[in-house]
Amino acid sequence: MDRIIISPSKYVQGNGALANIGNYVKALGTKPLILADALVTKLVGDTVATSFHSVGIKPEFDCFNGECSRPEIDRLLVRCNQTPFDVIIGIGGGKTLDTAKSVAFYQKVPVVIVPTIASTDAPTSALAVIYTPEGQFSEYLMIPTNPNMVIMDTGVVSRAPVRLLVSGMGDALSTYFEARANKVSGCQTMAGGASTLAAQAIAELCYKTLLADGYKAKLAVEQGLCTKAVENIIEANTYLSGIGFESSGLAAAHAIHNGLTQLTECHHLYHGEKVAFGTLVQLVLENAPMAEIETVLTFCRSIGLPTNLHMMGVKELDMARLMAVAKASTAEGETIHNMPFKVTAEDVLAAIVTAHQLGL
């Protein structure tokens, strides 16, 4: 199997980076369509428009309707067919960004991704998640290339609710452990091949950065401030984790996340909050050294990630319902089968309950 690493063509990060978006984007196109919801447009619209005007470009804005769905994508494609936009820019949260990726893919034009939060590692990926207009999962759109550019304005991101940054750390926490499992098993990654040394090193650096700067970053963002630790964590949540998961592979932690969606009590949780507990479950499945488990537990507690089912809203341990979680986690095609050993639903049930007890 060939070794493959994939990534955005350009990654830009800095406090106030949006003030320079016009300079960055003009190399890709001069007729941009900017997709953002009403709140984000109010927050950064003037800054973005001013930046484009300063380089002689007149951008057009479109208000995102709130769901990355086929009707929303089709609505925007109609507008693109009426006006020859040569670059699509998505500014905001994950659904806005995935819609921008999708529209750019169908229009065969470059896409620029501008997250206003750092809650997941999805912005750098060659993937969009499409939902029904009612918000139910519909399909994955696999895109042949990663975004042409990702711009992270850390000043904007640091003023978002701290829980979003913490959730991003929960998602990033799994990157190294899932990459490590895939390295042993030799399974194909989302990049379409075996992992590279570079991707493995990036995944490990992601973990080390979380341990070194996660707590400090949380304290700063609680005050709406951007420090060097915040800069490092935003890069870890977005770029290091993004390259790490896509080019080194997913394993048990994300499959456990998917299984936890069986529990209505967990529906209020963010993606990364469930992935963090999934990481603990994966460590139990691997029978990882207790010192490593304690390190992960200490980190999660320090920044407020859930370490047991009670913290996730599950007040009683109903073994039948937890077995439903375990079965969903081990369904055919789930990434838990990238682990370097066979994993059954019974194994997962035992690991969930054990991880819960360890995290009390």
Coordinates of C-alpha atoms in Angstrom, one line a residue:
M1 CA 0.0 0.0 0.0
D2 CA 1.4 3.4 -0.9
R3 CA 1.9 6.0 1.8
I4 CA -0.3 9.1 1.3
I5 CA -0.6 12.4 3.1
I6 CA -3.2 15.1 2.1
S7 CA -3.8 18.6 3.4
P8 CA -5.1 22.1 2.4
S9 CA -3.0 23.9 -0.1
K10 CA -2.5 26.8 2.3
Y11 CA -3.2 27.2 6.0
V12 CA -3.2 30.7 7.5
Q13 CA -3.6 31.5 11.2
G14 CA -3.2 34.7 13.2
N15 CA -4.9 37.2 15.4
G16 CA -6.7 39.6 12.9
A17 CA -6.0 37.3 9.8
L18 CA -9.5 38.2 8.4
A19 CA -8.3 41.8 7.8
N20 CA -5.9 40.3 5.1
I21 CA -8.4 37.9 3.5
G22 CA -8.5 39.9 0.3
N23 CA -4.8 39.7 -0.2
Y24 CA -4.8 35.9 0.4
V25 CA -7.8 35.1 -1.8
K26 CA -7.0 37.3 -4.8
A27 CA -4.6 34.6 -6.0
L28 CA -7.5 32.2 -6.3
G29 CA -10.2 34.4 -7.8
T30 CA -11.5 37.9 -8.2
K31 CA -15.3 37.2 -8.1
P32 CA -15.9 35.7 -4.6
L33 CA -19.2 34.5 -3.2
I34 CA -19.1 34.6 0.6
L35 CA -21.4 32.3 2.5
A36 CA -22.1 33.1 6.1
D37 CA -25.1 33.2 8.4
A38 CA -26.6 36.4 9.8
L39 CA -24.8 36.3 13.1
V40 CA -21.4 35.7 11.5
T41 CA -22.0 38.3 8.8
K42 CA -22.8 40.9 11.6
L43 CA -19.6 39.8 13.4
V44 CA -17.0 39.9 10.6
G45 CA -18.8 41.0 7.4
D46 CA -17.5 44.6 7.5
T47 CA -13.9 43.4 8.1
V48 CA -14.1 41.0 5.2
A49 CA -15.7 43.5 2.8
T50 CA -13.2 46.2 3.7
S51 CA -10.3 43.8 3.0
F52 CA -11.6 42.8 -0.4
H53 CA -12.3 46.4 -1.4
S54 CA -8.7 47.3 -0.5
V55 CA -7.5 45.0 -3.2
G56 CA -10.1 46.1 -5.8
I57 CA -12.4 43.2 -5.4
K58 CA -16.2 43.5 -4.8
P59 CA -17.4 40.4 -2.9
E60 CA -21.0 39.2 -2.8
F61 CA -22.5 37.7 0.3
D62 CA -25.2 35.1 0.7
C63 CA -26.9 34.3 4.0
F64 CA -26.6 30.6 4.9
N65 CA -29.9 29.1 5.8
G66 CA -28.7 27.0 8.7
E67 CA -28.5 23.4 7.3
C68 CA -26.0 21.8 4.9
S69 CA -28.7 20.1 2.9
R70 CA -29.3 19.3 -0.8
P71 CA -31.9 22.1 -1.1
E72 CA -29.5 24.7 0.3
I73 CA -26.7 23.5 -1.9
D74 CA -29.0 23.6 -5.0
R75 CA -30.2 27.1 -4.1
L76 CA -26.6 28.3 -4.1
L77 CA -25.8 26.5 -7.3
V78 CA -28.6 28.3 -9.0
R79 CA -27.1 31.6 -7.9
C80 CA -23.7 30.5 -9.1
N81 CA -25.1 29.6 -12.5
Q82 CA -26.5 33.2 -12.7
T83 CA -23.2 34.9 -11.7
P84 CA -19.8 33.6 -12.7
F85 CA -18.2 33.4 -9.2
D86 CA -14.7 32.0 -9.4
V87 CA -14.1 31.3 -5.7
I88 CA -16.4 30.2 -2.9
I89 CA -15.7 31.3 0.7
G90 CA -17.4 29.8 3.7
I91 CA -17.2 31.7 7.0
G92 CA -18.7 30.3 10.2
G93 CA -19.4 26.9 11.8
G94 CA -19.1 23.4 10.3
K95 CA -22.4 23.3 8.4
T96 CA -21.7 26.6 6.7
L97 CA -18.2 25.4 5.8
D98 CA -19.4 22.0 4.4
T99 CA -22.0 23.8 2.3
A100 CA -19.3 26.0 0.8
K101 CA -17.1 23.0 0.1
S102 CA -20.0 21.3 -1.6
V103 CA -20.9 24.3 -3.8
A104 CA -17.3 24.8 -4.8
F105 CA -17.0 21.1 -5.7
Y106 CA -20.0 21.1 -8.0
Q107 CA -19.0 24.4 -9.6
K108 CA -15.4 23.3 -10.0
V109 CA -13.9 26.4 -8.4
P110 CA -11.6 26.9 -5.5
V111 CA -12.9 27.0 -1.9
V112 CA -11.7 29.0 1.1
I113 CA -12.7 27.9 4.5
V114 CA -12.8 30.4 7.4
P115 CA -13.9 28.8 10.7
T116 CA -15.1 31.1 13.5
I117 CA -14.8 28.4 16.1
A118 CA -12.2 25.6 16.7
S119 CA -14.6 22.9 17.9
T120 CA -13.6 20.1 15.4
D121 CA -10.8 19.2 13.0
A122 CA -13.2 19.1 10.0
P123 CA -12.3 22.4 8.3
T124 CA -9.1 21.0 6.7
S125 CA -10.7 17.8 5.4
A126 CA -11.8 16.7 1.9
L127 CA -15.2 15.8 3.2
A128 CA -18.7 17.4 3.7
V129 CA -21.5 16.0 5.8
I130 CA -24.9 16.6 4.2
Y131 CA -28.1 16.5 6.2
T132 CA -31.8 16.6 5.4
P133 CA -33.6 20.0 5.7
E134 CA -34.9 18.7 9.1
G135 CA -31.3 18.1 10.4
Q136 CA -31.0 14.3 10.1
F137 CA -27.8 12.8 8.6
S138 CA -28.2 12.1 4.9
E139 CA -24.8 11.4 3.3
Y140 CA -21.1 12.1 3.1
L141 CA -19.8 14.0 0.1
M142 CA -16.3 12.8 -0.5
I143 CA -14.4 15.6 -2.3
P144 CA -11.3 14.8 -4.4
T145 CA -9.2 17.6 -2.9
N146 CA -8.8 19.4 0.4
P147 CA -9.8 23.0 0.7
N148 CA -7.5 25.4 -1.3
M149 CA -7.1 27.6 1.7
V150 CA -8.1 27.6 5.4
I151 CA -7.9 30.9 7.3
M152 CA -8.1 30.9 11.1
D153 CA -8.5 34.3 12.7
T154 CA -7.6 33.4 16.3
G155 CA -8.9 36.7 17.6
V156 CA -12.4 35.7 16.4
V157 CA -12.1 32.1 17.5
S158 CA -10.9 33.1 21.0
R159 CA -14.1 35.2 21.6
A160 CA -16.3 32.2 20.9
P161 CA -17.8 30.2 23.9
V162 CA -15.0 28.3 25.7
R163 CA -17.0 25.1 25.5
L164 CA -16.5 25.0 21.7
L165 CA -12.7 25.2 22.1
V166 CA -12.8 22.5 24.8
S167 CA -14.9 20.3 22.5
G168 CA -12.3 20.8 19.8
M169 CA -9.6 19.5 22.3
G170 CA -11.8 16.5 22.9
D171 CA -11.9 15.7 19.2
A172 CA -8.1 16.4 18.8
L173 CA -7.4 14.2 21.9
S174 CA -8.3 11.0 19.9
T175 CA -6.0 11.8 17.0
Y176 CA -2.7 10.4 18.3
F177 CA -4.3 7.2 19.8
E178 CA -6.3 6.4 16.6
A179 CA -3.2 7.1 14.5
R180 CA -1.2 4.8 16.7
A181 CA -3.7 2.0 16.3
N182 CA -3.8 2.4 12.5
K183 CA 0.0 2.3 12.3
V184 CA 0.0 -1.1 14.0
S185 CA -3.0 -2.5 12.0
G186 CA -1.8 -1.1 8.7
C187 CA -5.3 -0.2 7.7
Q188 CA -6.0 2.3 4.9
T189 CA -6.6 5.8 6.0
M190 CA -9.1 8.4 4.7
A191 CA -6.3 9.6 2.4
G192 CA -6.5 6.4 0.5
G193 CA -3.3 4.7 1.5
A194 CA -1.0 4.0 4.4
S195 CA 0.1 6.6 6.9
T196 CA 3.3 8.6 6.4
L197 CA 5.9 9.4 9.0
A198 CA 4.9 13.0 8.7
A199 CA 1.3 12.3 9.5
Q200 CA 2.2 10.2 12.5
A201 CA 4.5 12.9 13.8
I202 CA 1.8 15.5 13.4
A203 CA -0.7 13.3 15.3
E204 CA 1.8 12.9 18.1
L205 CA 2.6 16.6 18.2
C206 CA -1.2 17.3 18.4
Y207 CA -1.4 15.2 21.6
K208 CA 1.7 16.8 23.2
T209 CA 0.4 20.3 22.4
L210 CA -2.9 19.5 24.1
L211 CA -1.2 18.4 27.3
A212 CA 1.2 21.4 27.3
D213 CA -1.2 24.2 26.5
G214 CA -4.8 23.0 26.8
Y215 CA -5.5 24.2 30.3
K216 CA -3.8 27.5 29.8
A217 CA -5.8 28.1 26.6
K218 CA -9.0 27.3 28.3
L219 CA -8.3 29.9 31.0
A220 CA -7.5 32.6 28.4
V221 CA -10.6 31.9 26.2
E222 CA -12.8 32.1 29.3
Q223 CA -11.8 35.8 29.4
G224 CA -12.1 36.2 25.6
L225 CA -8.3 36.5 25.2
C226 CA -5.9 35.2 22.7
T227 CA -2.5 34.0 24.1
K228 CA 0.3 31.9 22.6
A229 CA -1.3 28.9 24.3
V230 CA -4.6 29.7 22.5
E231 CA -2.8 30.0 19.2
N232 CA -1.2 26.6 19.7
I233 CA -4.4 24.9 20.7
I234 CA -6.3 26.4 17.8
E235 CA -3.6 25.0 15.5
A236 CA -3.8 21.6 17.3
N237 CA -7.6 21.4 17.1
T238 CA -7.8 22.4 13.5
Y239 CA -4.6 21.7 11.5
L240 CA -2.7 19.1 13.5
S241 CA -5.8 17.0 14.3
G242 CA -7.2 17.5 10.8
I243 CA -4.0 16.3 9.0
G244 CA -3.5 13.6 11.7
F245 CA -7.0 12.0 11.5
E246 CA -7.3 12.2 7.7
S247 CA -3.9 10.9 6.8
S248 CA -3.3 8.6 9.8
G249 CA -6.8 7.1 10.2
L250 CA -9.7 6.8 12.7
A251 CA -10.2 3.8 15.0
A252 CA -12.3 3.0 18.1
A253 CA -12.7 6.5 19.6
H254 CA -14.8 7.9 16.8
A255 CA -16.8 4.6 16.5
I256 CA -17.7 4.9 20.1
H257 CA -18.8 8.4 19.5
N258 CA -21.1 7.1 16.8
G259 CA -22.4 4.4 19.1
L260 CA -23.2 7.0 21.8
T261 CA -25.7 8.7 19.5
Q262 CA -28.0 5.8 20.4
L263 CA -28.5 7.4 23.8
T264 CA -30.9 10.4 23.8
E265 CA -29.2 11.6 27.0
C266 CA -26.1 12.3 25.0
H267 CA -27.7 14.3 22.2
H268 CA -26.9 17.6 23.9
L269 CA -23.2 16.9 23.8
Y270 CA -20.8 18.3 21.2
H271 CA -18.9 15.9 18.9
G272 CA -15.6 16.3 20.8
E273 CA -17.1 15.7 24.2
K274 CA -18.3 12.3 23.1
V275 CA -15.0 11.6 21.3
A276 CA -13.1 12.3 24.5
F277 CA -14.9 9.6 26.3
G278 CA -14.5 7.3 23.2
T279 CA -10.8 7.8 23.6
L280 CA -10.9 6.5 27.2
V281 CA -12.9 3.5 26.0
Q282 CA -10.3 2.9 23.2
L283 CA -7.5 2.9 25.8
V284 CA -9.3 0.4 27.9
L285 CA -9.9 -1.8 24.8
E286 CA -6.1 -1.7 24.2
N287 CA -5.3 -2.4 27.8
A288 CA -3.1 0.7 27.8
P289 CA -0.8 1.3 30.7
M290 CA -2.6 2.9 33.7
A291 CA -0.1 5.8 33.7
E292 CA -1.3 6.7 30.2
I293 CA -4.9 6.4 31.1
E294 CA -4.3 8.6 34.2
T295 CA -2.7 11.3 32.0
V296 CA -5.7 11.4 29.7
L297 CA -8.1 11.5 32.6
T298 CA -6.2 14.3 34.3
F299 CA -6.2 16.3 31.1
C300 CA -9.9 15.8 30.5
R301 CA -10.7 16.8 34.1
S302 CA -8.5 19.9 33.9
I303 CA -10.4 21.4 30.9
G304 CA -13.9 20.0 31.7
L305 CA -14.3 17.1 29.2
P306 CA -16.6 14.3 30.4
T307 CA -14.8 11.3 31.8
N308 CA -17.8 9.1 32.7
L309 CA -21.3 8.4 31.6
H310 CA -22.9 10.3 34.4
M311 CA -21.2 13.5 33.3
M312 CA -22.6 12.9 29.8
G313 CA -26.2 12.7 31.1
V314 CA -26.5 8.9 31.6
K315 CA -27.7 8.6 35.1
E316 CA -28.3 4.9 35.3
L317 CA -26.1 2.1 33.7
D318 CA -28.7 0.0 31.7
M319 CA -26.7 -2.8 30.3
A320 CA -29.2 -3.5 27.5
R321 CA -29.0 0.1 26.3
L322 CA -25.2 0.2 26.6
M323 CA -25.1 -3.0 24.5
A324 CA -27.1 -1.1 21.8
V325 CA -24.3 1.5 22.0
A326 CA -21.7 -1.3 21.7
K327 CA -23.4 -2.9 18.7
A328 CA -23.7 0.4 16.9
S329 CA -20.0 1.0 17.6
T330 CA -19.1 -2.3 16.0
A331 CA -21.4 -2.2 13.0
E332 CA -20.0 -3.2 9.6
G333 CA -17.9 -0.5 8.2
E334 CA -17.2 1.3 11.5
T335 CA -13.7 2.6 12.1
I336 CA -13.4 0.4 15.2
H337 CA -12.4 -2.4 12.8
N338 CA -9.2 -0.4 12.1
M339 CA -8.0 -1.5 15.5
P340 CA -5.1 -4.0 15.4
F341 CA -7.2 -6.8 16.9
K342 CA -10.7 -8.0 16.5
V343 CA -13.3 -6.1 18.5
T344 CA -16.7 -7.4 19.4
A345 CA -19.8 -5.7 20.9
E346 CA -19.2 -7.5 24.1
D347 CA -15.6 -6.1 24.2
V348 CA -16.9 -2.6 23.7
L349 CA -19.6 -3.0 26.4
A350 CA -17.0 -4.1 28.9
A351 CA -14.6 -1.3 27.9
I352 CA -17.4 1.4 28.2
V353 CA -18.3 0.3 31.7
T354 CA -14.7 0.0 32.8
A355 CA -13.9 3.5 31.3
H356 CA -16.9 4.9 33.2
Q357 CA -15.7 3.5 36.5
L358 CA -12.1 4.8 35.9
G359 CA -13.5 8.2 35.2
L360 CA -15.7 8.6 38.2

